[in-house]
mmCIF file with all atom_site columns, C-alpha atoms in Angstrom:
data_model
loop_
_atom_site.group_PDB
_atom_site.id
_atom_site.type_symbol
_atom_site.label_atom_id
_atom_site.label_alt_id
_atom_site.label_comp_id
_atom_site.label_asym_id
_atom_site.label_entity_id
_atom_site.label_seq_id
_atom_site.pdbx_PDB_ins_code
_atom_site.Cartn_x
_atom_site.Cartn_y
_atom_site.Cartn_z
_atom_site.occupancy
_atom_site.B_iso_or_equiv
_atom_site.pdbx_formal_charge
_atom_site.auth_seq_id
_atom_site.auth_comp_id
_atom_site.auth_asym_id
_atom_site.auth_atom_id
_atom_site.pdbx_PDB_model_num
ATOM 1  C CA . MET A 1 1  ? 85.351 -6.275 78.502 1.00 0.00 ? 224 MET A CA 1
ATOM 2  C CA . LYS A 1 2  ? 87.156 -2.947 78.758 1.00 0.00 ? 225 LYS A CA 1
ATOM 3  C CA . THR A 1 3  ? 87.388 -2.541 75.006 1.00 0.00 ? 226 THR A CA 1
ATOM 4  C CA . ARG A 1 4  ? 83.678 -3.145 74.666 1.00 0.00 ? 227 ARG A CA 1
ATOM 5  C CA . ALA A 1 5  ? 82.963 -0.449 77.273 1.00 0.00 ? 228 ALA A CA 1
ATOM 6  C CA . TRP A 1 6  ? 85.185 1.984  75.387 1.00 0.00 ? 229 TRP A CA 1
ATOM 7  C CA . HIS A 1 7  ? 83.418 1.162  72.126 1.00 0.00 ? 230 HIS A CA 1
ATOM 8  C CA . VAL A 1 8  ? 80.015 1.701  73.737 1.00 0.00 ? 231 VAL A CA 1
ATOM 9  C CA . LEU A 1 9  ? 81.138 4.989  75.294 1.00 0.00 ? 232 LEU A CA 1
ATOM 10 C CA . GLY A 1 10 ? 82.611 6.093  71.959 1.00 0.00 ? 233 GLY A CA 1
ATOM 11 C CA . ALA A 1 11 ? 79.410 5.252  70.105 1.00 0.00 ? 234 ALA A CA 1
ATOM 12 C CA . LEU A 1 12 ? 77.343 7.028  72.759 1.00 0.00 ? 235 LEU A CA 1
ATOM 13 C CA . GLY A 1 13 ? 79.588 10.103 72.561 1.00 0.00 ? 236 GLY A CA 1
ATOM 14 C CA . ALA A 1 14 ? 79.353 10.138 68.772 1.00 0.00 ? 237 ALA A CA 1
ATOM 15 C CA . ALA A 1 15 ? 75.562 9.865  68.940 1.00 0.00 ? 238 ALA A CA 1
ATOM 16 C CA . VAL A 1 16 ? 75.351 12.769 71.406 1.00 0.00 ? 239 VAL A CA 1
ATOM 17 C CA . ALA A 1 17 ? 77.709 14.874 69.292 1.00 0.00 ? 240 ALA A CA 1
ATOM 18 C CA . LEU A 1 18 ? 75.738 14.217 66.113 1.00 0.00 ? 241 LEU A CA 1
ATOM 19 C CA . THR A 1 19 ? 72.359 14.992 67.673 1.00 0.00 ? 242 THR A CA 1
ATOM 20 C CA . ALA A 1 20 ? 73.711 18.308 68.927 1.00 0.00 ? 243 ALA A CA 1
ATOM 21 C CA . CYS A 1 21 ? 74.497 19.277 65.335 1.00 0.00 ? 244 CYS A CA 1
ATOM 22 C CA . GLY A 1 22 ? 70.996 18.572 64.013 1.00 0.00 ? 245 GLY A CA 1
ATOM 23 C CA . GLU A 1 23 ? 68.910 21.341 62.502 1.00 0.00 ? 246 GLU A CA 1
ATOM 24 C CA . LYS A 1 24 ? 65.781 22.356 64.359 1.00 0.00 ? 247 LYS A CA 1
ATOM 25 C CA . PRO A 1 25 ? 62.597 22.939 62.333 1.00 0.00 ? 248 PRO A CA 1
ATOM 26 C CA . GLN A 1 26 ? 62.009 26.579 61.466 1.00 0.00 ? 249 GLN A CA 1
ATOM 27 C CA . THR A 1 27 ? 58.388 27.332 62.235 1.00 0.00 ? 250 THR A CA 1
ATOM 28 C CA . GLY A 1 28 ? 58.521 31.133 62.308 1.00 0.00 ? 251 GLY A CA 1
ATOM 29 C CA . GLY A 1 29 ? 57.073 31.538 58.831 1.00 0.00 ? 252 GLY A CA 1
ATOM 30 C CA . GLY A 1 30 ? 58.887 34.809 58.162 1.00 0.00 ? 253 GLY A CA 1
ATOM 31 C CA . VAL A 1 31 ? 57.758 38.388 58.403 1.00 0.00 ? 254 VAL A CA 1
ATOM 32 C CA . LYS A 1 32 ? 54.473 39.326 56.775 1.00 0.00 ? 255 LYS A CA 1
ATOM 33 C CA . TYR A 1 33 ? 53.869 42.963 55.987 1.00 0.00 ? 256 TYR A CA 1
ATOM 34 C CA . ASP A 1 34 ? 50.386 44.426 55.953 1.00 0.00 ? 257 ASP A CA 1
ATOM 35 C CA . ALA A 1 35 ? 51.387 47.526 54.022 1.00 0.00 ? 258 ALA A CA 1
ATOM 36 C CA . PRO A 1 36 ? 54.097 48.364 51.488 1.00 0.00 ? 259 PRO A CA 1
ATOM 37 C CA . PRO A 1 37 ? 57.295 49.802 53.009 1.00 0.00 ? 260 PRO A CA 1
ATOM 38 C CA . TYR A 1 38 ? 56.757 53.240 51.476 1.00 0.00 ? 261 TYR A CA 1
ATOM 39 C CA . ALA A 1 39 ? 53.366 53.623 53.193 1.00 0.00 ? 262 ALA A CA 1
ATOM 40 C CA . GLY A 1 40 ? 54.884 55.206 56.296 1.00 0.00 ? 263 GLY A CA 1
ATOM 41 C CA . THR A 1 41 ? 56.317 54.469 59.693 1.00 0.00 ? 264 THR A CA 1
ATOM 42 C CA . GLY A 1 42 ? 54.094 56.406 62.048 1.00 0.00 ? 265 GLY A CA 1
ATOM 43 C CA . SER A 1 43 ? 57.246 57.933 63.549 1.00 0.00 ? 266 SER A CA 1
ATOM 44 C CA . ASN A 1 44 ? 58.495 61.496 63.734 1.00 0.00 ? 267 ASN A CA 1
ATOM 45 C CA . PHE A 1 45 ? 62.065 60.356 63.075 1.00 0.00 ? 268 PHE A CA 1
ATOM 46 C CA . THR A 1 46 ? 61.940 60.167 59.289 1.00 0.00 ? 269 THR A CA 1
ATOM 47 C CA . SER A 1 47 ? 63.780 62.072 56.589 1.00 0.00 ? 270 SER A CA 1
ATOM 48 C CA . PRO A 1 48 ? 62.195 65.447 55.802 1.00 0.00 ? 271 PRO A CA 1
ATOM 49 C CA . ASP A 1 49 ? 62.501 64.823 52.027 1.00 0.00 ? 272 ASP A CA 1
ATOM 50 C CA . TRP A 1 50 ? 60.489 61.630 52.135 1.00 0.00 ? 273 TRP A CA 1
ATOM 51 C CA . LYS A 1 51 ? 56.708 61.799 51.815 1.00 0.00 ? 274 LYS A CA 1
ATOM 52 C CA . ALA A 1 52 ? 54.858 58.888 53.408 1.00 0.00 ? 275 ALA A CA 1
ATOM 53 C CA . GLY A 1 53 ? 52.791 56.942 50.895 1.00 0.00 ? 276 GLY A CA 1
ATOM 54 C CA . ASP A 1 54 ? 54.724 58.125 47.821 1.00 0.00 ? 277 ASP A CA 1
ATOM 55 C CA . ALA A 1 55 ? 56.494 55.182 46.150 1.00 0.00 ? 278 ALA A CA 1
ATOM 56 C CA . GLY A 1 56 ? 58.579 57.445 43.889 1.00 0.00 ? 279 GLY A CA 1
ATOM 57 C CA . SER A 1 57 ? 59.887 59.410 46.845 1.00 0.00 ? 280 SER A CA 1
ATOM 58 C CA . TRP A 1 58 ? 60.693 56.143 48.640 1.00 0.00 ? 281 TRP A CA 1
ATOM 59 C CA . GLU A 1 59 ? 62.666 54.812 45.673 1.00 0.00 ? 282 GLU A CA 1
ATOM 60 C CA . GLN A 1 60 ? 64.534 58.107 45.302 1.00 0.00 ? 283 GLN A CA 1
ATOM 61 C CA . LYS A 1 61 ? 65.559 58.067 48.978 1.00 0.00 ? 284 LYS A CA 1
ATOM 62 C CA . LEU A 1 62 ? 66.764 54.464 48.670 1.00 0.00 ? 285 LEU A CA 1
ATOM 63 C CA . LYS A 1 63 ? 68.751 55.326 45.547 1.00 0.00 ? 286 LYS A CA 1
ATOM 64 C CA . THR A 1 64 ? 70.325 58.339 47.271 1.00 0.00 ? 287 THR A CA 1
ATOM 65 C CA . ARG A 1 65 ? 71.141 56.294 50.355 1.00 0.00 ? 288 ARG A CA 1
ATOM 66 C CA . MET A 1 66 ? 72.761 53.603 48.241 1.00 0.00 ? 289 MET A CA 1
ATOM 67 C CA . GLN A 1 67 ? 74.810 56.115 46.260 1.00 0.00 ? 290 GLN A CA 1
ATOM 68 C CA . TYR A 1 68 ? 76.045 58.373 49.059 1.00 0.00 ? 291 TYR A CA 1
ATOM 69 C CA . GLY A 1 69 ? 75.625 56.462 52.289 1.00 0.00 ? 292 GLY A CA 1
ATOM 70 C CA . GLN A 1 70 ? 76.705 52.945 51.395 1.00 0.00 ? 293 GLN A CA 1
ATOM 71 C CA . ASN A 1 71 ? 79.121 53.454 48.509 1.00 0.00 ? 294 ASN A CA 1
ATOM 72 C CA . GLU A 1 72 ? 82.611 53.500 50.050 1.00 0.00 ? 295 GLU A CA 1
ATOM 73 C CA . TYR A 1 73 ? 84.197 54.725 46.818 1.00 0.00 ? 296 TYR A CA 1
ATOM 74 C CA . ASN A 1 74 ? 82.211 57.972 46.949 1.00 0.00 ? 297 ASN A CA 1
ATOM 75 C CA . ARG A 1 75 ? 82.752 58.400 50.683 1.00 0.00 ? 298 ARG A CA 1
ATOM 76 C CA . VAL A 1 76 ? 86.560 58.164 50.444 1.00 0.00 ? 299 VAL A CA 1
ATOM 77 C CA . ARG A 1 77 ? 86.944 60.610 47.559 1.00 0.00 ? 300 ARG A CA 1
#
């Protein structure tokens, strides 16, 4: 009788442990943008070189940021 109780408790514990590891459905659907990212932020805290609405200026700022701000090799030199 005791071994059966231990088996039942073990099976119950395993079932609880496995249900805790299950993946919940992701219903958020992601972020949807109404405008392209270079269209502007509506904020005063932007770079003075960047012109809102100009895709070329946006790409140039991203390229500069990647080269000088996020490239550790250039920062250490």
